[in-house]
mmCIF file of C-alpha atoms in Angstrom:
data_model
loop_
_atom_site.group_PDB
_atom_site.id
_atom_site.type_symbol
_atom_site.label_atom_id
_atom_site.label_comp_id
_atom_site.label_asym_id
_atom_site.label_seq_id
_atom_site.Cartn_x
_atom_site.Cartn_y
_atom_site.Cartn_z
ATOM 1 C CA UNK A 26 -12.975 6.155 10.278
ATOM 2 C CA UNK A 27 -11.820 3.351 7.995
ATOM 3 C CA UNK A 28 -8.774 2.129 6.129
ATOM 4 C CA UNK A 29 -8.665 2.514 2.358
ATOM 5 C CA UNK A 30 -6.276 0.897 -0.092
ATOM 6 C CA UNK A 31 -5.049 3.819 -2.221
ATOM 7 C CA UNK A 32 -3.024 3.267 -5.401
ATOM 8 C CA UNK A 33 -1.626 6.110 -7.467
ATOM 9 C CA UNK A 34 0.666 6.567 -10.456
ATOM 10 C CA UNK A 35 2.545 9.656 -11.638
ATOM 11 C CA UNK A 36 2.619 10.782 -15.268
ATOM 12 C CA UNK A 37 5.119 9.218 -17.658
ATOM 13 C CA UNK A 38 7.921 11.146 -19.328
ATOM 14 C CA UNK A 39 7.745 11.884 -23.070
ATOM 15 C CA UNK A 40 10.144 10.941 -25.821
ATOM 16 C CA UNK A 41 12.464 13.338 -27.624
ATOM 17 C CA UNK A 42 12.389 14.089 -31.374
ATOM 18 C CA UNK A 43 14.719 13.027 -34.221
ATOM 19 C CA UNK A 44 17.534 10.736 -33.031
ATOM 20 C CA UNK A 45 16.185 10.745 -29.526
ATOM 21 C CA UNK A 46 15.472 8.746 -26.443
ATOM 22 C CA UNK A 47 12.363 7.461 -24.694
ATOM 23 C CA UNK A 48 10.726 8.690 -21.508
ATOM 24 C CA UNK A 49 10.806 7.035 -18.101
ATOM 25 C CA UNK A 50 7.664 5.719 -16.418
ATOM 26 C CA UNK A 51 5.907 7.408 -13.515
ATOM 27 C CA UNK A 52 6.175 6.105 -9.952
ATOM 28 C CA UNK A 53 3.612 3.722 -8.416
ATOM 29 C CA UNK A 54 2.556 4.186 -4.763
ATOM 30 C CA UNK A 55 0.341 1.649 -2.982
ATOM 31 C CA UNK A 56 -0.793 2.477 0.562
ATOM 32 C CA UNK A 57 -2.838 -0.483 1.823
ATOM 33 C CA UNK A 58 -4.192 1.179 4.975
ATOM 34 C CA UNK A 59 -4.735 4.898 4.463
ATOM 35 C CA UNK A 60 -7.038 6.314 7.161
ATOM 36 C CA UNK A 61 -10.166 8.010 5.742
ATOM 37 C CA UNK A 62 -13.289 9.425 7.374
ATOM 38 C CA UNK A 63 -16.875 9.756 6.177
ATOM 39 C CA UNK A 64 -17.827 13.389 5.624
ATOM 40 C CA UNK A 65 -14.285 14.455 4.808
ATOM 41 C CA UNK A 66 -13.067 15.504 1.371
ATOM 42 C CA UNK A 67 -9.817 14.314 -0.193
ATOM 43 C CA UNK A 68 -8.115 16.164 -3.034
ATOM 44 C CA UNK A 69 -7.141 14.130 -6.090
ATOM 45 C CA UNK A 70 -4.806 15.665 -8.697
ATOM 46 C CA UNK A 71 -3.856 13.526 -11.674
ATOM 47 C CA UNK A 72 -0.369 13.944 -13.106
ATOM 48 C CA UNK A 73 -0.359 14.274 -16.882
ATOM 49 C CA UNK A 74 2.278 12.715 -19.079
ATOM 50 C CA UNK A 75 4.924 14.961 -20.540
ATOM 51 C CA UNK A 76 4.396 16.210 -24.085
ATOM 52 C CA UNK A 77 6.904 15.066 -26.710
ATOM 53 C CA UNK A 78 9.407 17.041 -28.695
ATOM 54 C CA UNK A 79 7.726 17.613 -32.068
ATOM 55 C CA UNK A 80 10.818 18.209 -34.207
ATOM 56 C CA UNK A 81 14.553 18.627 -33.762
ATOM 57 C CA UNK A 82 14.280 22.176 -32.430
ATOM 58 C CA UNK A 83 10.896 22.174 -30.619
ATOM 59 C CA UNK A 84 11.064 20.520 -27.185
ATOM 60 C CA UNK A 85 8.204 18.972 -25.256
ATOM 61 C CA UNK A 86 6.557 20.622 -22.261
ATOM 62 C CA UNK A 87 6.299 19.119 -18.812
ATOM 63 C CA UNK A 88 3.023 17.484 -17.820
ATOM 64 C CA UNK A 89 0.659 19.287 -15.447
ATOM 65 C CA UNK A 90 -0.273 17.780 -12.098
ATOM 66 C CA UNK A 91 0.191 18.336 -8.389
ATOM 67 C CA UNK A 92 3.581 19.583 -9.488
ATOM 68 C CA UNK A 93 4.598 19.950 -13.117
ATOM 69 C CA UNK A 94 7.311 18.148 -14.997
ATOM 70 C CA UNK A 95 10.159 20.123 -16.528
ATOM 71 C CA UNK A 96 10.334 21.095 -20.192
ATOM 72 C CA UNK A 97 12.770 19.405 -22.557
ATOM 73 C CA UNK A 98 15.838 21.235 -23.780
ATOM 74 C CA UNK A 99 16.081 22.739 -27.287
ATOM 75 C CA UNK A 100 19.307 22.215 -29.178
ATOM 76 C CA UNK A 101 20.125 20.309 -32.391
ATOM 77 C CA UNK A 102 17.886 17.515 -31.086
ATOM 78 C CA UNK A 103 15.045 18.461 -28.712
ATOM 79 C CA UNK A 104 14.150 16.662 -25.473
ATOM 80 C CA UNK A 105 10.779 15.445 -24.196
ATOM 81 C CA UNK A 106 8.904 16.871 -21.205
ATOM 82 C CA UNK A 107 8.828 15.240 -17.783
ATOM 83 C CA UNK A 108 5.637 13.818 -16.286
ATOM 84 C CA UNK A 109 3.585 15.639 -13.653
ATOM 85 C CA UNK A 110 3.064 14.176 -10.173
ATOM 86 C CA UNK A 111 -0.190 12.684 -8.885
ATOM 87 C CA UNK A 112 -1.677 13.556 -5.484
ATOM 88 C CA UNK A 113 -4.181 11.870 -3.165
ATOM 89 C CA UNK A 114 -4.469 13.899 0.032
ATOM 90 C CA UNK A 115 -0.905 13.555 1.415
ATOM 91 C CA UNK A 116 0.314 10.803 -0.927
ATOM 92 C CA UNK A 117 2.364 11.819 -3.982
ATOM 93 C CA UNK A 118 3.421 9.645 -6.934
ATOM 94 C CA UNK A 119 6.279 11.249 -8.867
ATOM 95 C CA UNK A 120 6.442 11.661 -12.645
ATOM 96 C CA UNK A 121 8.973 10.099 -15.003
ATOM 97 C CA UNK A 122 11.754 12.009 -16.739
ATOM 98 C CA UNK A 123 11.572 13.001 -20.400
ATOM 99 C CA UNK A 124 13.868 11.408 -22.961
ATOM 100 C CA UNK A 125 16.843 13.414 -24.173
ATOM 101 C CA UNK A 126 17.485 14.626 -27.705
ATOM 102 C CA UNK A 127 20.214 12.334 -29.071
ATOM 103 C CA UNK A 128 21.140 11.878 -25.425
ATOM 104 C CA UNK A 129 20.169 9.592 -22.552
ATOM 105 C CA UNK A 130 16.726 8.099 -21.792
ATOM 106 C CA UNK A 131 14.397 9.526 -19.176
ATOM 107 C CA UNK A 132 14.633 7.926 -15.755
ATOM 108 C CA UNK A 133 11.603 6.608 -13.828
ATOM 109 C CA UNK A 134 9.850 8.317 -10.957
ATOM 110 C CA UNK A 135 10.926 7.204 -7.486
ATOM 111 C CA UNK A 136 10.402 9.169 -4.255
ATOM 112 C CA UNK A 137 11.731 11.954 -6.478
ATOM 113 C CA UNK A 138 10.792 12.757 -10.042
ATOM 114 C CA UNK A 139 12.715 10.939 -12.736
ATOM 115 C CA UNK A 140 15.792 12.747 -14.029
ATOM 116 C CA UNK A 141 15.551 13.892 -17.645
ATOM 117 C CA UNK A 142 17.738 12.206 -20.226
ATOM 118 C CA UNK A 143 21.377 13.195 -19.714
ATOM 119 C CA UNK A 144 23.626 14.960 -22.224
ATOM 120 C CA UNK A 145 27.042 13.557 -23.090
ATOM 121 C CA UNK A 146 28.158 15.723 -26.043
ATOM 122 C CA UNK A 147 27.484 18.845 -28.070
ATOM 123 C CA UNK A 148 24.412 19.434 -30.237
ATOM 124 C CA UNK A 149 22.158 17.503 -27.868
ATOM 125 C CA UNK A 150 19.412 18.289 -25.357
ATOM 126 C CA UNK A 151 18.362 16.975 -21.991
ATOM 127 C CA UNK A 152 14.859 15.791 -21.167
ATOM 128 C CA UNK A 153 12.693 17.493 -18.554
ATOM 129 C CA UNK A 154 12.671 16.160 -14.990
ATOM 130 C CA UNK A 155 9.561 14.589 -13.491
ATOM 131 C CA UNK A 156 7.509 16.444 -10.895
ATOM 132 C CA UNK A 157 7.046 15.216 -7.305
ATOM 133 C CA UNK A 158 6.400 17.391 -4.228
ATOM 134 C CA UNK A 159 8.227 20.120 -6.156
ATOM 135 C CA UNK A 160 8.356 20.866 -9.886
ATOM 136 C CA UNK A 161 10.762 19.040 -12.171
ATOM 137 C CA UNK A 162 13.645 20.984 -13.684
ATOM 138 C CA UNK A 163 13.966 21.935 -17.347
ATOM 139 C CA UNK A 164 16.408 20.174 -19.639
ATOM 140 C CA UNK A 165 19.142 22.221 -21.328
ATOM 141 C CA UNK A 166 21.736 21.757 -24.053
ATOM 142 C CA UNK A 167 24.173 20.458 -21.461
ATOM 143 C CA UNK A 168 22.090 18.505 -18.909
ATOM 144 C CA UNK A 169 18.864 16.687 -18.184
ATOM 145 C CA UNK A 170 16.390 18.374 -15.863
ATOM 146 C CA UNK A 171 16.487 17.429 -12.191
ATOM 147 C CA UNK A 172 13.551 15.522 -10.766
ATOM 148 C CA UNK A 173 11.328 17.197 -8.193
ATOM 149 C CA UNK A 174 11.682 16.144 -4.559
ATOM 150 C CA UNK A 175 9.348 15.192 -1.740
ATOM 151 C CA UNK A 176 7.301 12.360 -3.262
ATOM 152 C CA UNK A 177 6.013 9.320 -1.387
ATOM 153 C CA UNK A 178 8.096 6.151 -1.210
ATOM 154 C CA UNK A 179 7.169 4.079 -4.273
ATOM 155 C CA UNK A 180 5.975 0.484 -4.280
ATOM 156 C CA UNK A 181 8.061 -1.622 -6.642
ATOM 157 C CA UNK A 182 10.320 -0.268 -9.361
ATOM 158 C CA UNK A 183 9.223 1.615 -12.453
ATOM 159 C CA UNK A 184 11.445 1.523 -15.545
ATOM 160 C CA UNK A 185 13.500 3.959 -17.595
ATOM 161 C CA UNK A 186 13.283 4.291 -21.359
ATOM 162 C CA UNK A 187 15.542 1.963 -23.320
ATOM 163 C CA UNK A 188 19.081 3.331 -23.881
ATOM 164 C CA UNK A 189 19.419 3.575 -27.666
ATOM 165 C CA UNK A 190 18.631 6.239 -30.267
ATOM 166 C CA UNK A 191 14.930 6.156 -30.926
ATOM 167 C CA UNK A 192 14.463 3.977 -27.841
ATOM 168 C CA UNK A 193 11.152 2.581 -26.582
ATOM 169 C CA UNK A 194 9.417 3.748 -23.399
ATOM 170 C CA UNK A 195 9.493 2.015 -20.031
ATOM 171 C CA UNK A 196 6.451 0.914 -18.012
ATOM 172 C CA UNK A 197 5.579 1.514 -14.374
ATOM 173 C CA UNK A 198 5.183 -0.855 -11.457
ATOM 174 C CA UNK A 199 1.706 -1.985 -10.443
ATOM 175 C CA UNK A 200 -0.199 -4.639 -8.510
ATOM 176 C CA UNK A 201 1.536 -7.512 -10.318
ATOM 177 C CA UNK A 202 5.082 -6.263 -9.874
ATOM 178 C CA UNK A 203 7.767 -4.063 -11.367
ATOM 179 C CA UNK A 204 7.779 -2.168 -14.633
ATOM 180 C CA UNK A 205 9.932 -3.191 -17.590
ATOM 181 C CA UNK A 206 12.364 -1.397 -19.900
ATOM 182 C CA UNK A 207 11.521 -1.092 -23.580
ATOM 183 C CA UNK A 208 13.462 -3.375 -25.915
ATOM 184 C CA UNK A 209 16.717 -2.224 -27.449
ATOM 185 C CA UNK A 210 18.721 -3.247 -30.553
ATOM 186 C CA UNK A 211 16.227 -1.771 -32.987
ATOM 187 C CA UNK A 212 13.252 -3.841 -31.842
ATOM 188 C CA UNK A 213 11.220 -0.764 -30.950
ATOM 189 C CA UNK A 214 8.856 -2.531 -28.520
ATOM 190 C CA UNK A 215 7.815 -0.579 -25.432
ATOM 191 C CA UNK A 216 8.073 -2.056 -21.960
ATOM 192 C CA UNK A 217 5.286 -4.483 -21.013
ATOM 193 C CA UNK A 218 2.982 -3.159 -18.269
ATOM 194 C CA UNK A 219 2.972 -4.758 -14.819
ATOM 195 C CA UNK A 220 -0.215 -6.724 -15.567
ATOM 196 C CA UNK A 221 0.795 -7.652 -19.103
ATOM 197 C CA UNK A 222 -0.385 -4.578 -21.035
ATOM 198 C CA UNK A 223 1.469 -4.644 -24.341
ATOM 199 C CA UNK A 224 4.156 -2.133 -25.186
ATOM 200 C CA UNK A 225 3.781 -0.279 -28.468
ATOM 201 C CA UNK A 226 5.581 -1.618 -31.547
ATOM 202 C CA UNK A 227 7.158 0.352 -34.417
ATOM 203 C CA UNK A 228 5.961 3.714 -33.156
ATOM 204 C CA UNK A 229 2.654 2.418 -31.787
ATOM 205 C CA UNK A 230 1.098 3.455 -28.477
ATOM 206 C CA UNK A 231 1.428 1.250 -25.425
ATOM 207 C CA UNK A 232 -1.777 -0.476 -24.307
ATOM 208 C CA UNK A 233 -3.598 0.824 -21.231
ATOM 209 C CA UNK A 234 -3.329 -1.230 -18.060
ATOM 210 C CA UNK A 235 -6.114 -3.132 -16.321
ATOM 211 C CA UNK A 236 -7.327 -1.950 -12.915
ATOM 212 C CA UNK A 237 -4.375 -1.781 -10.549
ATOM 213 C CA UNK A 238 -1.827 -2.282 -13.319
ATOM 214 C CA UNK A 239 0.391 0.013 -15.402
ATOM 215 C CA UNK A 240 0.185 0.729 -19.117
ATOM 216 C CA UNK A 241 2.770 -0.372 -21.640
ATOM 217 C CA UNK A 242 5.560 1.880 -22.842
ATOM 218 C CA UNK A 243 5.424 3.608 -26.225
ATOM 219 C CA UNK A 244 7.125 1.937 -29.186
ATOM 220 C CA UNK A 245 9.822 3.315 -31.460
ATOM 221 C CA UNK A 246 11.748 2.386 -34.609
ATOM 222 C CA UNK A 247 11.726 -1.339 -35.348
ATOM 223 C CA UNK A 248 14.500 -0.822 -37.915
ATOM 224 C CA UNK A 249 16.728 2.006 -39.125
ATOM 225 C CA UNK A 250 13.856 3.864 -40.790
ATOM 226 C CA UNK A 251 12.200 7.188 -39.815
ATOM 227 C CA UNK A 252 9.671 6.455 -37.084
ATOM 228 C CA UNK A 253 7.637 8.568 -34.679
ATOM 229 C CA UNK A 254 7.661 7.588 -31.028
ATOM 230 C CA UNK A 255 4.473 5.986 -29.707
ATOM 231 C CA UNK A 256 2.571 7.315 -26.688
ATOM 232 C CA UNK A 257 2.913 5.600 -23.339
ATOM 233 C CA UNK A 258 -0.099 3.662 -22.077
ATOM 234 C CA UNK A 259 -2.236 4.806 -19.121
ATOM 235 C CA UNK A 260 -1.291 4.826 -16.345
ATOM 236 C CA UNK A 261 2.257 6.113 -16.299
ATOM 237 C CA UNK A 262 3.876 4.603 -19.419
ATOM 238 C CA UNK A 263 6.899 6.371 -20.896
ATOM 239 C CA UNK A 264 6.694 7.709 -24.451
ATOM 240 C CA UNK A 265 8.897 6.315 -27.208
ATOM 241 C CA UNK A 266 11.661 8.362 -28.802
ATOM 242 C CA UNK A 267 11.478 9.569 -32.396
ATOM 243 C CA UNK A 268 14.041 8.244 -34.862
ATOM 244 C CA UNK A 269 14.874 9.846 -38.215
ATOM 245 C CA UNK A 270 17.889 7.898 -39.513
ATOM 246 C CA UNK A 271 19.828 11.110 -40.067
ATOM 247 C CA UNK A 272 17.236 13.200 -41.945
ATOM 248 C CA UNK A 273 13.774 14.629 -41.368
ATOM 249 C CA UNK A 274 11.960 15.312 -38.107
ATOM 250 C CA UNK A 275 10.161 12.566 -36.246
ATOM 251 C CA UNK A 276 8.406 13.498 -32.990
ATOM 252 C CA UNK A 277 8.560 11.451 -29.830
ATOM 253 C CA UNK A 278 5.578 9.956 -28.038
ATOM 254 C CA UNK A 279 3.661 11.520 -25.147
ATOM 255 C CA UNK A 280 3.907 10.061 -21.669
ATOM 256 C CA UNK A 281 0.898 8.246 -20.231
ATOM 257 C CA UNK A 282 -1.235 10.071 -17.652
ATOM 258 C CA UNK A 283 -1.371 9.023 -14.012
ATOM 259 C CA UNK A 284 -4.303 7.528 -12.103
ATOM 260 C CA UNK A 285 -5.744 7.067 -8.588
ATOM 261 C CA UNK A 286 -7.682 3.989 -7.409
ATOM 262 C CA UNK A 287 -9.357 3.878 -3.983
ATOM 263 C CA UNK A 288 -10.660 0.589 -2.577
ATOM 264 C CA UNK A 289 -12.715 0.177 0.630
ATOM 265 C CA UNK A 290 -14.612 -2.819 2.029
ATOM 266 C CA UNK A 291 -18.180 -2.836 0.689
ATOM 267 C CA UNK A 292 -20.656 -1.482 3.239
ATOM 268 C CA UNK A 293 -18.237 1.047 4.728
ATOM 269 C CA UNK A 294 -19.357 4.090 2.711
ATOM 270 C CA UNK A 295 -22.236 5.050 0.451
ATOM 271 C CA UNK A 296 -21.017 4.171 -3.062
ATOM 272 C CA UNK A 297 -23.277 6.754 -4.763
ATOM 273 C CA UNK A 298 -21.437 9.872 -3.547
ATOM 274 C CA UNK A 299 -17.756 9.914 -4.466
ATOM 275 C CA UNK A 300 -16.688 12.391 -7.175
ATOM 276 C CA UNK A 301 -14.749 9.656 -9.006
ATOM 277 C CA UNK A 302 -14.757 9.048 -12.767
ATOM 278 C CA UNK A 303 -15.961 5.473 -12.296
ATOM 279 C CA UNK A 304 -17.195 3.113 -9.581
ATOM 280 C CA UNK A 305 -17.193 -0.697 -9.480
ATOM 281 C CA UNK A 306 -17.547 -3.481 -6.907
ATOM 282 C CA UNK A 307 -15.273 -6.499 -6.909
ATOM 283 C CA UNK A 308 -14.075 -9.060 -4.379
ATOM 284 C CA UNK A 309 -16.062 -7.536 -1.516
ATOM 285 C CA UNK A 310 -14.702 -4.037 -2.153
ATOM 286 C CA UNK A 311 -16.065 -0.738 -3.439
ATOM 287 C CA UNK A 312 -13.584 0.699 -5.960
ATOM 288 C CA UNK A 313 -13.426 4.332 -7.108
ATOM 289 C CA UNK A 314 -11.153 5.282 -10.002
ATOM 290 C CA UNK A 315 -9.946 8.789 -10.863
ATOM 291 C CA UNK A 316 -8.517 9.444 -14.323
ATOM 292 C CA UNK A 317 -8.963 13.200 -13.973
ATOM 293 C CA UNK A 318 -8.518 15.562 -11.038
ATOM 294 C CA UNK A 319 -11.339 16.009 -8.542
ATOM 295 C CA UNK A 320 -12.376 15.447 -4.937
ATOM 296 C CA UNK A 321 -13.261 12.147 -3.255
ATOM 297 C CA UNK A 322 -15.994 12.719 -0.665
ATOM 298 C CA UNK A 323 -17.054 9.492 1.039
ATOM 299 C CA UNK A 324 -20.331 9.527 2.962
ATOM 300 C CA UNK A 325 -21.599 7.170 5.637
ATOM 301 C CA UNK A 326 -24.327 4.663 4.878
ATOM 302 C CA UNK A 327 -27.750 5.654 6.204
ATOM 303 C CA UNK A 328 -28.636 3.908 9.479
ATOM 304 C CA UNK A 329 -32.216 3.473 10.679
ATOM 305 C CA UNK A 330 -33.028 5.704 13.648
ATOM 306 C CA UNK A 331 -34.371 4.396 16.950
ATOM 307 C CA UNK A 332 -37.734 5.994 16.108
ATOM 308 C CA UNK A 333 -37.848 4.044 12.837
ATOM 309 C CA UNK A 334 -37.030 0.767 14.619
ATOM 310 C CA UNK A 335 -39.671 1.346 17.320
ATOM 311 C CA UNK A 336 -42.305 2.056 14.687
ATOM 312 C CA UNK A 337 -41.335 -1.107 12.849
ATOM 313 C CA UNK A 338 -41.878 -3.359 15.893
ATOM 314 C CA UNK A 339 -45.195 -1.778 17.058
#
């Protein structure tokens, strides 16, 4: 038995279409001493970012994961889907809420999924709620979808999308600290990731985060011109909202997918057998990274038998 440092992020919420809002970032959970045992298998399920609303009447779907995010609502302006939750064994990182359609921004994942963008008038649509231990709720023409419940307590604070039409996506917390909200007042720059990953500009995608850090939020309109929302960076960035300046259909940006990183002191387990997407060694630790769902199966290092040792000394 050994202690592993396990970090996981939920999927980011997507942006809505037309005059719409950005998605909230997924939650970040860092358990520094999770008990693991050689020979056991640990389920890893990666939460996917919500899909964006593609035009004013076609909402985004919730991201898949341990539990799915809710779908955006479909009214005059369509909402983005909520992010799916990420699972490592018993740990759950909740997804972010989808941005509303000409309504409020998606909220970030916490111990619950982020609430979808709220509705404050007619002809608008709520965003889908983020998944957690239960599925996120669907947005409607009168309300944002509720976030799922039963997630793990997050580490640090992930950010919502910025609160303006065609807003930019928020970023999640990570090793270096809290996430940040995308810029407002027509700047269109997504939230900077916890380790400095750039937010997208003028509809561009947020940059992916370095190991242990979150991705940047998706960008949106830098001025009052039709602009598609940019995708959130991986892991967990919120997608930017689409902005059409009163005509046309501009889709939002997709939320960034979640991630799981497992770190154990080098020499504890055999690094060859893991099931992870990638393996590195740094700072005296073996590090396994999952960007897609699978199973982590640590195995003990081979130890010379007493027969082998006796033969060696004869």
